[in-house]
Coordinates of C-alpha atoms in Angstrom, one line a residue:
Chain Y
M1 CA -29.5 -5.0 -7.1
S2 CA -32.7 -3.2 -7.6
L3 CA -32.6 -0.4 -5.1
F4 CA -30.1 2.4 -4.8
H5 CA -30.2 4.1 -1.5
S6 CA -29.0 7.7 -1.3
D7 CA -25.5 7.7 0.3
A8 CA -25.6 10.9 2.2
P9 CA -22.4 12.0 4.0
P10 CA -22.6 11.9 7.8
V11 CA -23.4 15.1 9.6
R12 CA -19.9 15.5 11.1
L13 CA -16.7 14.0 9.6
P14 CA -13.8 13.2 11.9
L15 CA -10.6 15.0 11.0
L16 CA -8.3 12.4 9.5
T17 CA -4.7 12.4 8.5
R18 CA -3.3 10.3 5.7
A19 CA -0.2 8.2 6.6
G20 CA 0.6 5.7 3.9
S21 CA 3.5 3.3 4.1
A22 CA 5.2 0.9 1.7
L23 CA 3.1 -2.2 1.5
T24 CA 5.6 -4.7 0.2
R25 CA 9.3 -5.4 0.9
E26 CA 12.0 -7.1 -1.2
V27 CA 13.7 -10.1 0.3
E28 CA 16.4 -12.4 -1.1
V29 CA 15.4 -16.1 -1.1
L30 CA 16.6 -19.4 -2.4
D31 CA 14.6 -21.5 -4.8
E32 CA 14.5 -25.3 -4.4
Y33 CA 17.7 -25.6 -6.4
G34 CA 19.5 -23.2 -4.2
E35 CA 19.4 -20.3 -6.7
R36 CA 19.2 -16.8 -5.3
R37 CA 16.1 -14.8 -6.3
V38 CA 14.5 -11.5 -5.1
I39 CA 10.8 -11.6 -4.3
H40 CA 8.2 -9.3 -2.7
I41 CA 6.5 -10.1 0.6
P42 CA 3.7 -8.1 2.3
D43 CA 5.2 -5.7 4.8
E44 CA 2.8 -5.8 7.8
R45 CA 3.5 -4.0 11.0
P46 CA 2.0 -3.6 14.4
L47 CA -0.4 -0.7 14.9
T48 CA -1.4 0.2 18.4
L49 CA -4.8 1.8 18.8
Y50 CA -5.2 4.4 21.5
V51 CA -8.6 5.9 22.4
D52 CA -8.5 9.1 24.4
R53 CA -4.9 8.2 25.3
R54 CA -5.9 4.8 26.6
E55 CA -4.2 1.8 24.9
L56 CA -6.9 -0.5 23.5
V57 CA -5.4 -3.1 21.1
T58 CA -2.4 -3.8 18.8
L59 CA -3.4 -4.9 15.3
M60 CA -1.1 -6.5 12.7
T61 CA -1.7 -4.6 9.5
L62 CA -0.4 -3.8 6.1
G63 CA -1.2 -0.3 7.1
S64 CA -2.5 1.3 3.9
E65 CA -5.5 2.9 5.7
P66 CA -4.7 3.1 9.4
E67 CA -7.4 5.7 10.2
L68 CA -10.1 3.8 8.4
L69 CA -9.0 0.6 10.1
A70 CA -9.1 2.2 13.5
L71 CA -12.6 3.7 12.9
G72 CA -13.9 0.4 11.5
Y73 CA -12.4 -1.5 14.3
L74 CA -14.2 0.7 16.8
R75 CA -17.4 0.4 14.8
N76 CA -17.3 -3.4 14.4
Q77 CA -16.4 -4.0 18.1
R78 CA -19.4 -1.7 18.9
L79 CA -17.2 0.5 21.0
V80 CA -18.4 3.6 19.0
M81 CA -22.0 3.5 17.9
Q82 CA -22.1 6.7 15.7
V83 CA -19.4 8.1 13.6
D84 CA -19.9 11.6 15.0
E85 CA -18.8 10.3 18.5
V86 CA -15.3 10.5 17.0
L87 CA -13.6 13.9 16.9
S88 CA -10.3 12.9 15.3
I89 CA -8.1 10.0 14.2
T90 CA -4.3 10.5 13.8
A91 CA -1.9 7.8 12.6
D92 CA 1.8 8.1 13.2
W93 CA 4.1 5.4 11.7
D94 CA 7.1 6.7 13.6
V95 CA 5.6 5.1 16.7
N96 CA 3.3 2.6 15.0
A97 CA 0.2 4.1 16.6
V98 CA -3.1 5.5 15.8
A99 CA -4.8 7.9 18.3
V100 CA -8.5 8.4 18.4
R101 CA -10.2 11.2 20.3
T102 CA -13.9 10.8 21.1
R103 CA -16.4 13.4 21.9
A104 CA -17.5 11.8 25.2
G105 CA -14.0 11.3 26.4
V106 CA -12.3 8.4 28.1
E107 CA -14.6 7.9 31.0
D108 CA -17.6 7.0 28.8
F109 CA -15.3 4.8 26.8
E110 CA -14.0 2.9 29.8
R111 CA -17.5 2.3 31.0
K112 CA -18.3 0.7 27.6
T113 CA -15.2 -1.6 27.6
A114 CA -15.3 -2.5 31.3
S115 CA -17.5 -5.6 30.8
R116 CA -15.5 -7.0 27.9
V117 CA -12.1 -7.3 29.5
V118 CA -12.3 -11.0 30.2
T119 CA -10.4 -13.0 27.7
T120 CA -6.8 -13.0 26.3
G121 CA -5.5 -14.1 23.0
C122 CA -7.3 -14.5 19.7
G123 CA -10.5 -16.0 21.1
Q124 CA -12.9 -13.2 20.4
G125 CA -15.0 -14.9 23.0
T126 CA -16.6 -11.9 24.7
V127 CA -16.9 -9.9 21.5
F128 CA -18.9 -12.7 19.9
G129 CA -21.6 -12.5 22.6
D130 CA -21.7 -8.8 22.5
M131 CA -22.1 -8.8 18.7
M132 CA -25.0 -11.3 18.7
D133 CA -26.8 -9.0 21.2
G134 CA -26.2 -6.0 18.9
L135 CA -27.2 -7.9 15.8
Q136 CA -30.7 -8.4 17.1
S137 CA -31.2 -4.9 16.0
A138 CA -29.3 -5.2 12.7
Q139 CA -31.4 -3.7 9.9
L140 CA -31.0 -5.8 6.8
P141 CA -33.2 -5.2 3.8
D142 CA -35.6 -7.9 2.8
A143 CA -35.1 -10.2 -0.2
T144 CA -37.6 -8.3 -2.4
S145 CA -35.4 -5.2 -2.4
A146 CA -31.8 -6.5 -2.1
R147 CA -31.3 -9.1 -4.8
I148 CA -28.5 -10.3 -7.1
S149 CA -28.5 -12.0 -10.4
Q150 CA -26.1 -14.6 -11.8
S151 CA -24.9 -12.2 -14.4
L152 CA -24.2 -9.4 -11.9
L153 CA -22.2 -11.7 -9.7
R154 CA -20.2 -12.9 -12.7
D155 CA -19.5 -9.3 -13.6
I156 CA -18.3 -8.6 -10.1
L157 CA -16.0 -11.6 -10.2
E158 CA -14.6 -10.4 -13.5
V159 CA -13.9 -6.9 -11.9
M160 CA -12.0 -8.7 -9.1
R161 CA -10.2 -10.9 -11.5
Q162 CA -8.8 -7.8 -13.3
Q163 CA -8.0 -6.0 -10.0
D164 CA -4.3 -5.2 -9.6
S165 CA -3.3 -6.4 -6.2
I166 CA -0.6 -6.9 -3.6
H167 CA -1.7 -10.5 -3.5
R168 CA -0.7 -10.9 -7.1
K169 CA 2.7 -9.2 -6.4
A170 CA 3.5 -10.7 -3.0
G171 CA 0.8 -13.2 -1.9
S172 CA -0.2 -13.8 1.7
V173 CA -2.8 -11.1 2.0
H174 CA -6.6 -11.0 1.9
G175 CA -8.6 -8.6 -0.2
C176 CA -12.1 -7.2 0.4
A177 CA -14.2 -5.0 -1.8
L178 CA -17.6 -3.2 -1.6
F179 CA -19.7 -3.1 -4.7
R180 CA -22.8 -1.2 -5.8
G181 CA -23.9 -3.0 -8.9
T182 CA -20.7 -3.6 -10.8
E183 CA -19.1 -0.4 -9.4
K184 CA -16.3 -1.2 -7.1
L185 CA -16.6 1.5 -4.4
M186 CA -13.7 0.4 -2.2
F187 CA -11.0 -2.2 -2.3
I188 CA -8.5 -3.0 0.4
E189 CA -6.0 -5.7 1.2
D190 CA -4.5 -6.5 4.5
V191 CA -2.8 -9.4 6.2
G192 CA -6.0 -10.5 7.9
R193 CA -9.6 -10.7 6.7
H194 CA -10.8 -8.9 9.8
N195 CA -8.6 -5.8 9.2
A196 CA -9.8 -5.6 5.6
I197 CA -13.5 -5.6 6.5
D198 CA -13.0 -3.3 9.4
T199 CA -11.3 -0.8 7.0
I200 CA -14.3 -1.0 4.7
A201 CA -16.6 -0.4 7.7
G202 CA -14.6 2.7 8.5
W203 CA -14.7 3.9 4.9
M204 CA -18.5 3.5 4.8
W205 CA -18.9 5.6 8.0
M206 CA -16.5 8.2 6.7
N207 CA -18.4 8.6 3.5
G208 CA -21.9 8.0 4.8
V209 CA -22.4 4.9 2.7
D210 CA -25.3 2.6 3.6
G211 CA -24.9 -1.2 3.1
A212 CA -28.4 -2.2 2.1
D213 CA -27.9 -2.1 -1.7
K214 CA -24.2 -3.3 -1.7
V215 CA -22.4 -6.6 -2.2
F216 CA -19.4 -7.4 0.0
Y217 CA -16.6 -9.4 -1.7
T218 CA -13.8 -11.1 0.2
T219 CA -11.0 -13.6 -0.7
G220 CA -11.3 -15.0 2.8
R221 CA -13.4 -17.7 4.3
L222 CA -17.0 -17.0 5.4
T223 CA -16.6 -17.6 9.1
S224 CA -19.2 -16.5 11.7
E225 CA -17.2 -13.4 12.5
M226 CA -17.1 -12.3 8.8
V227 CA -20.8 -12.8 8.5
M228 CA -21.5 -10.9 11.7
K229 CA -19.3 -8.0 10.6
S230 CA -21.1 -7.8 7.2
A231 CA -24.5 -7.8 9.0
Q232 CA -23.2 -5.1 11.3
I233 CA -22.4 -2.8 8.3
G234 CA -25.8 -3.6 6.8
V235 CA -24.6 -5.5 3.7
P236 CA -27.0 -8.5 3.1
I237 CA -25.0 -10.2 0.3
I238 CA -21.5 -11.6 0.6
A239 CA -19.4 -13.3 -2.1
S240 CA -16.2 -15.1 -1.3
R241 CA -13.5 -16.8 -3.4
N242 CA -13.3 -19.2 -0.5
G243 CA -15.7 -21.5 1.4
V244 CA -18.0 -21.2 4.4
T245 CA -17.8 -22.7 7.9
A246 CA -20.8 -24.2 9.7
M247 CA -21.1 -21.3 12.1
G248 CA -20.9 -18.8 9.2
H249 CA -23.6 -20.8 7.5
E250 CA -25.8 -20.8 10.6
M251 CA -25.3 -17.2 11.4
A252 CA -26.2 -16.1 7.8
T253 CA -29.3 -18.3 7.8
R254 CA -30.4 -16.8 11.1
L255 CA -29.8 -13.3 9.9
G256 CA -31.4 -13.8 6.5
M257 CA -28.2 -13.1 4.6
T258 CA -27.1 -14.5 1.2
L259 CA -23.7 -16.1 1.0
F260 CA -21.9 -17.1 -2.1
G261 CA -18.6 -19.0 -2.0
R262 CA -16.1 -20.8 -4.2
A263 CA -16.7 -17.8 -6.5
S264 CA -14.2 -17.5 -9.3
N265 CA -14.0 -18.1 -13.0
R266 CA -17.7 -17.6 -13.6
H267 CA -18.6 -20.4 -11.1
F268 CA -19.9 -20.1 -7.6
I269 CA -22.1 -21.7 -5.0
C270 CA -25.0 -20.1 -3.1
Y271 CA -24.9 -21.4 0.4
T272 CA -27.8 -19.4 2.1
G273 CA -30.5 -16.9 1.3
F274 CA -31.5 -18.5 -2.0
E275 CA -34.5 -16.1 -2.2
R276 CA -32.2 -13.1 -3.1
F277 CA -30.5 -15.0 -5.9
D278 CA -31.8 -14.8 -9.5
S279 CA -30.2 -17.7 -11.2
E280 CA -30.2 -18.4 -14.9
P281 CA -30.4 -22.0 -16.1
E282 CA -27.4 -23.5 -17.8
P283 CA -27.5 -22.7 -21.5
Q284 CA -28.4 -25.8 -23.5
R285 CA -25.7 -26.8 -26.0
A286 CA -26.9 -27.0 -29.5
P287 CA -27.5 -30.6 -30.4
V288 CA -24.8 -32.1 -32.5
R289 CA -26.0 -33.2 -35.9
V290 CA -24.4 -36.4 -37.0
V291 CA -24.2 -36.4 -40.8
S292 CA -23.5 -39.9 -42.0
G293 CA -22.1 -40.9 -45.3
Chain V
M1 CA 17.5 -34.3 9.6
S2 CA 20.7 -35.7 10.9
L3 CA 19.9 -36.0 14.7
F4 CA 17.2 -38.1 16.3
H5 CA 16.5 -37.1 19.9
S6 CA 15.0 -39.6 22.2
D7 CA 11.4 -38.7 22.7
A8 CA 10.8 -39.8 26.3
P9 CA 7.3 -39.5 27.7
P10 CA 6.8 -36.8 30.4
V11 CA 7.0 -37.9 34.1
R12 CA 3.3 -37.4 34.7
L13 CA 0.6 -37.5 32.1
P14 CA -2.6 -35.6 32.6
L15 CA -5.8 -37.7 32.6
L16 CA -7.5 -37.1 29.3
T17 CA -10.9 -38.0 28.0
R18 CA -11.6 -38.4 24.3
A19 CA -14.6 -36.5 23.0
G20 CA -14.7 -36.6 19.3
S21 CA -17.4 -34.9 17.2
A22 CA -18.5 -34.9 13.6
L23 CA -16.2 -32.7 11.7
T24 CA -18.2 -31.8 8.6
R25 CA -21.9 -31.2 8.0
E26 CA -24.0 -31.6 4.8
V27 CA -25.8 -28.6 3.5
E28 CA -28.0 -28.0 0.5
V29 CA -26.7 -25.3 -1.9
L30 CA -27.5 -23.9 -5.3
D31 CA -24.9 -23.8 -8.0
E32 CA -24.6 -20.8 -10.4
Y33 CA -27.4 -22.2 -12.6
G34 CA -29.8 -22.5 -9.6
E35 CA -29.4 -26.3 -9.5
R36 CA -29.6 -27.9 -6.0
R37 CA -26.6 -29.8 -4.7
V38 CA -25.5 -31.2 -1.4
I39 CA -22.0 -30.4 -0.2
H40 CA -19.9 -30.8 3.0
I41 CA -18.8 -27.8 5.0
P42 CA -16.5 -27.9 8.1
D43 CA -18.5 -28.0 11.3
E44 CA -16.7 -25.8 13.7
R45 CA -18.2 -24.9 17.1
P46 CA -17.3 -22.7 20.1
L47 CA -15.2 -24.4 22.8
T48 CA -14.9 -22.5 26.1
L49 CA -11.8 -23.2 28.1
Y50 CA -12.1 -23.2 31.9
V51 CA -9.0 -23.4 34.1
D52 CA -9.7 -24.4 37.7
R53 CA -13.4 -23.4 37.0
R54 CA -12.4 -20.0 35.8
E55 CA -13.5 -19.1 32.2
L56 CA -10.4 -18.2 30.2
V57 CA -11.3 -18.0 26.5
T58 CA -13.7 -19.3 23.8
L59 CA -12.1 -20.8 20.8
M60 CA -13.8 -21.6 17.5
T61 CA -12.7 -25.1 16.6
L62 CA -13.4 -28.1 14.5
G63 CA -13.1 -29.9 17.8
S64 CA -11.4 -33.1 16.8
E65 CA -8.9 -32.9 19.7
P66 CA -10.3 -30.5 22.3
E67 CA -8.0 -31.7 25.1
L68 CA -4.8 -31.4 23.1
L69 CA -6.0 -28.0 21.9
A70 CA -6.6 -26.8 25.4
L71 CA -3.3 -28.1 26.6
G72 CA -1.4 -26.6 23.6
Y73 CA -3.2 -23.3 24.0
L74 CA -2.1 -23.0 27.6
R75 CA 1.4 -24.0 26.6
N76 CA 1.7 -21.5 23.7
Q77 CA 0.1 -18.7 25.7
R78 CA 2.8 -19.5 28.4
L79 CA 0.1 -19.9 31.0
V80 CA 1.4 -23.4 31.9
M81 CA 5.1 -23.8 31.7
Q82 CA 5.4 -27.6 32.3
V83 CA 3.0 -30.3 31.3
D84 CA 3.0 -31.8 34.8
E85 CA 1.4 -28.6 36.2
V86 CA -1.8 -30.0 34.6
L87 CA -3.8 -32.6 36.6
S88 CA -6.6 -33.3 34.1
I89 CA -8.4 -32.1 31.0
T90 CA -12.0 -32.9 30.4
A91 CA -14.0 -32.0 27.3
D92 CA -17.7 -32.0 27.2
W93 CA -19.5 -31.2 23.9
D94 CA -22.9 -31.1 25.6
V95 CA -21.9 -27.8 27.0
N96 CA -19.1 -26.9 24.4
A97 CA -16.5 -26.7 27.2
V98 CA -13.2 -28.1 28.2
A99 CA -12.2 -28.0 31.8
V100 CA -8.5 -28.0 32.9
R101 CA -7.5 -28.6 36.5
T102 CA -4.0 -27.5 37.5
R103 CA -1.8 -28.7 40.3
A104 CA -1.2 -25.2 41.7
G105 CA -4.9 -24.3 41.6
V106 CA -6.6 -21.1 40.5
E107 CA -4.8 -18.6 42.7
D108 CA -1.5 -19.2 41.1
F109 CA -3.1 -19.1 37.7
E110 CA -4.9 -15.8 38.4
R111 CA -1.5 -14.3 39.4
K112 CA -0.1 -15.4 36.0
T113 CA -2.9 -14.0 33.9
A114 CA -3.5 -10.8 35.9
S115 CA -1.0 -8.7 33.9
R116 CA -2.4 -9.8 30.5
V117 CA -6.0 -8.8 30.8
V118 CA -5.6 -5.6 28.9
T119 CA -6.9 -5.9 25.3
T120 CA -10.1 -7.1 23.7
G121 CA -10.7 -8.7 20.3
C122 CA -8.3 -10.5 18.1
G123 CA -5.3 -8.3 18.5
Q124 CA -3.1 -10.6 20.4
G125 CA -1.3 -7.5 21.5
T126 CA -0.3 -8.4 25.0
V127 CA 0.4 -12.0 24.2
F128 CA 2.9 -10.8 21.5
G129 CA 5.0 -9.0 24.0
D130 CA 4.9 -11.8 26.5
M131 CA 6.0 -14.3 23.9
M132 CA 8.9 -12.3 22.8
D133 CA 10.1 -12.2 26.4
G134 CA 9.7 -15.9 26.6
L135 CA 11.5 -16.6 23.3
Q136 CA 14.7 -15.0 24.6
S137 CA 15.1 -18.4 26.3
A138 CA 13.9 -20.5 23.4
Q139 CA 16.3 -23.4 22.8
L140 CA 16.6 -24.0 19.1
P141 CA 19.3 -26.3 17.8
D142 CA 22.1 -24.9 15.6
A143 CA 22.3 -25.3 11.9
T144 CA 24.9 -28.1 12.0
S145 CA 22.5 -30.5 13.8
A146 CA 19.0 -29.5 12.5
R147 CA 19.2 -29.5 8.7
I148 CA 16.9 -30.4 5.8
S149 CA 17.7 -31.4 2.2
Q150 CA 15.8 -30.7 -1.0
S151 CA 14.9 -34.3 -1.3
L152 CA 13.6 -34.7 2.2
L153 CA 11.4 -31.6 1.9
R154 CA 10.1 -32.9 -1.4
D155 CA 9.3 -36.2 0.2
I156 CA 7.4 -34.4 3.0
L157 CA 5.4 -32.5 0.4
E158 CA 4.5 -35.7 -1.3
V159 CA 3.3 -37.2 2.0
M160 CA 1.1 -34.1 2.5
R161 CA -0.2 -34.3 -1.1
Q162 CA -1.4 -37.8 -0.4
Q163 CA -3.0 -37.0 2.9
D164 CA -6.7 -37.6 3.1
S165 CA -8.2 -34.5 4.6
I166 CA -11.2 -32.5 5.6
H167 CA -9.9 -29.8 3.3
R168 CA -10.3 -32.0 0.3
K169 CA -13.8 -32.9 1.4
A170 CA -15.1 -29.6 2.6
G171 CA -12.5 -26.9 2.2
S172 CA -12.1 -23.9 4.5
V173 CA -9.8 -25.5 7.1
H174 CA -6.1 -25.3 7.7
G175 CA -3.9 -28.3 8.2
C176 CA -0.7 -28.7 10.3
A177 CA 1.6 -31.6 10.6
L178 CA 4.8 -32.6 12.5
F179 CA 7.4 -34.6 10.7
R180 CA 10.5 -36.5 11.9
G181 CA 12.3 -37.2 8.6
T182 CA 9.5 -38.4 6.3
E183 CA 7.5 -39.8 9.2
K184 CA 4.3 -37.8 9.8
L185 CA 4.0 -38.0 13.6
M186 CA 0.8 -35.9 13.9
F187 CA -1.6 -34.3 11.5
I188 CA -4.5 -32.0 12.5
E189 CA -6.9 -29.7 10.7
D190 CA -8.9 -26.9 12.2
V191 CA -10.7 -23.7 11.1
G192 CA -7.7 -21.6 12.2
R193 CA -4.0 -22.0 11.8
H194 CA -3.5 -21.1 15.5
N195 CA -5.8 -23.9 16.8
A196 CA -4.0 -26.4 14.6
I197 CA -0.5 -25.6 15.8
D198 CA -1.7 -25.3 19.4
T199 CA -3.1 -28.8 19.1
I200 CA 0.3 -30.1 17.9
A201 CA 1.9 -28.3 20.8
G202 CA -0.4 -30.1 23.2
W203 CA 0.3 -33.4 21.5
M204 CA 4.0 -32.9 21.8
W205 CA 3.7 -32.3 25.5
M206 CA 1.3 -35.2 26.0
N207 CA 3.8 -37.6 24.3
G208 CA 7.0 -36.1 25.5
V209 CA 8.1 -35.2 22.0
D210 CA 10.9 -32.7 21.5
G211 CA 10.9 -30.3 18.6
A212 CA 14.6 -30.0 17.8
D213 CA 14.8 -32.7 15.0
K214 CA 11.3 -32.1 13.6
V215 CA 9.8 -30.2 10.7
F216 CA 6.6 -28.3 11.1
Y217 CA 4.3 -28.2 8.0
T218 CA 1.3 -25.9 7.7
T219 CA -1.0 -24.9 4.9
G220 CA -1.3 -21.4 6.4
R221 CA 0.7 -18.3 6.0
L222 CA 3.9 -17.8 8.0
T223 CA 3.0 -14.9 10.1
S224 CA 5.0 -13.7 13.1
E225 CA 2.6 -15.6 15.5
M226 CA 3.1 -18.9 13.6
V227 CA 6.9 -18.4 13.7
M228 CA 6.8 -17.6 17.4
K229 CA 4.6 -20.6 18.2
S230 CA 7.0 -22.9 16.3
A231 CA 10.0 -21.5 18.1
Q232 CA 8.1 -22.0 21.4
I233 CA 7.7 -25.7 20.7
G234 CA 11.3 -25.9 19.7
V235 CA 10.9 -26.7 16.0
P236 CA 13.5 -24.8 13.9
I237 CA 12.2 -25.6 10.4
I238 CA 8.8 -24.7 9.0
A239 CA 7.4 -25.5 5.6
S240 CA 4.2 -23.8 4.3
R241 CA 2.1 -24.2 1.2
N242 CA 1.5 -20.5 1.6
G243 CA 3.7 -17.4 1.8
V244 CA 5.4 -15.4 4.5
T245 CA 4.7 -11.9 5.9
A246 CA 7.4 -9.4 6.7
M247 CA 7.1 -9.8 10.4
G248 CA 7.2 -13.6 10.1
H249 CA 10.4 -13.1 8.0
E250 CA 11.9 -10.8 10.6
M251 CA 11.0 -13.0 13.5
A252 CA 12.5 -16.1 11.9
T253 CA 15.7 -14.3 11.0
R254 CA 16.1 -13.1 14.5
L255 CA 15.5 -16.5 16.0
G256 CA 17.7 -18.4 13.5
M257 CA 14.8 -20.4 12.1
T258 CA 14.4 -21.8 8.5
L259 CA 11.2 -21.0 6.7
F260 CA 10.1 -22.6 3.4
G261 CA 7.0 -21.3 1.6
R262 CA 5.0 -21.7 -1.6
A263 CA 5.8 -25.4 -1.0
S264 CA 3.9 -27.8 -3.3
N265 CA 4.3 -29.8 -6.4
R266 CA 8.1 -30.3 -5.7
H267 CA 8.7 -26.5 -5.8
F268 CA 9.4 -24.3 -2.8
I269 CA 11.2 -21.1 -1.7
C270 CA 13.6 -20.9 1.2
Y271 CA 12.9 -17.5 2.9
T272 CA 15.3 -17.6 5.9
G273 CA 17.9 -19.7 7.5
F274 CA 19.6 -20.8 4.3
E275 CA 22.4 -22.4 6.3
R276 CA 20.1 -25.3 7.3
F277 CA 19.1 -26.1 3.7
D278 CA 21.0 -28.6 1.6
S279 CA 19.9 -27.7 -1.9
E280 CA 20.6 -29.7 -5.0
P281 CA 21.3 -28.0 -8.3
E282 CA 18.7 -28.3 -11.0
P283 CA 19.5 -31.4 -13.1
Q284 CA 20.8 -30.6 -16.5
R285 CA 18.6 -31.9 -19.3
A286 CA 20.4 -34.3 -21.5
P287 CA 21.3 -32.5 -24.7
V288 CA 18.9 -33.3 -27.5
R289 CA 20.7 -35.1 -30.3
V290 CA 19.4 -34.0 -33.7
V291 CA 19.7 -36.7 -36.3
S292 CA 19.4 -35.3 -39.7
G293 CA 18.5 -37.0 -42.9

């Protein structure tokens, strides 16, 4: 990336508490021959988010960063538009809850959420529409400033390959990371891709980090929601170990974002935003000299 | 499996229309050397579900079986308790919608959904609580009748290995299948695990298929929601190519279900419900005879 924005802290930081929890659990299993073994599995739990004492949603999460997750969730759902609207975030694993206090209080918050309470389940129907409205104003840098080269992306993939992870120990989680150049600023794993990127969104707000010169890495698929969330946090370049769906592809094209997928072991595909990508031609193999006799 | 239930069709079938759609799309990409290539990506689209003209939810789906998906969604969300409450299901890709007409009509339906409209986003918070209430009455067969042997599970994995799939062509989708013995009764791929199992739930209702003597296969992780949905369709044994989360493990233990994970290439792990699993000890290798001289 050619530009390095100044990452100034926000004017006012919310008061956070740290409340970690064990992230894996041992269980006894049988292998295919009926032999007993002990393995680790990811230990997710429900976390109910309260805003000004009003119950908003219950997220299933590994729970390593409940406050950042709560903050990022509010940010990516566009329920809080500025970090300084938040006064405090307090997580309490005794009751599996995280409580957010806002400056404007519950009345303002209820006005914001009133128009959304339409659907049930995992459809994300209403949020989708709201986010597209919001993204009309998303500020993504143009391709002359935010670029990525083949060698930088390969270096990022190498950093991720060496990353110690819950996935390596217990499987069944998704990882996300935020890079500035080859520097891994933040890495988080969770049972869902959405929680992981929401946590990164919360971390960026907490630390006043801008997205314009960053690369977002995820192990998960590049669906429309992941592309939208990345646009919302202002990161124009995404790399995934996984593939892309048609709506993720469309969304990225429309927003002028660059998507890389199938990215591992020095190989990858650039799906959209070719203009940000500085490729390097495949090195020619030295011709083989056949010596006869 | 030792028992084969009679799979009688339901008394009254809803009138369905078929409305297929292309499931993959060609896109031009660059490889890591900047060479242009054409690949396939899964072509998901939004599908808005209307019940008695009331908008319920928008699902992102590959869309190969929109009517079965709609029916299974209503079943697994416990919004329709019997298949014969549904009069007709009509999908229309011109407007990306599927319309369900119910026998009782919209007033009864609104009464059922009234208590759920609490959360936004992908939390599934309220549905979770509702489903646990409903599962108290889930009828799963005991371990003496619904069992699975090492060799049957290996045969199922071999069937899945040979399955032609969108995943093989385009990646980025999840597959689910329903087995009776080694017979694959239904196979479906979708962009989300939830849509895939919902579609199978709809297919079972449409065809009067009982779950007690079946095995449910999924490429996705065994989260609590997947375990709950499998219990809801009465299938006591699940096999996944992927792993399990702690809440999926807990839920399966509580419900007396058998979970297999990391299942591919003749290997697998049995996480819960050991009593349904007939393992076979690892074959001893014949001793190597060393002939000297």
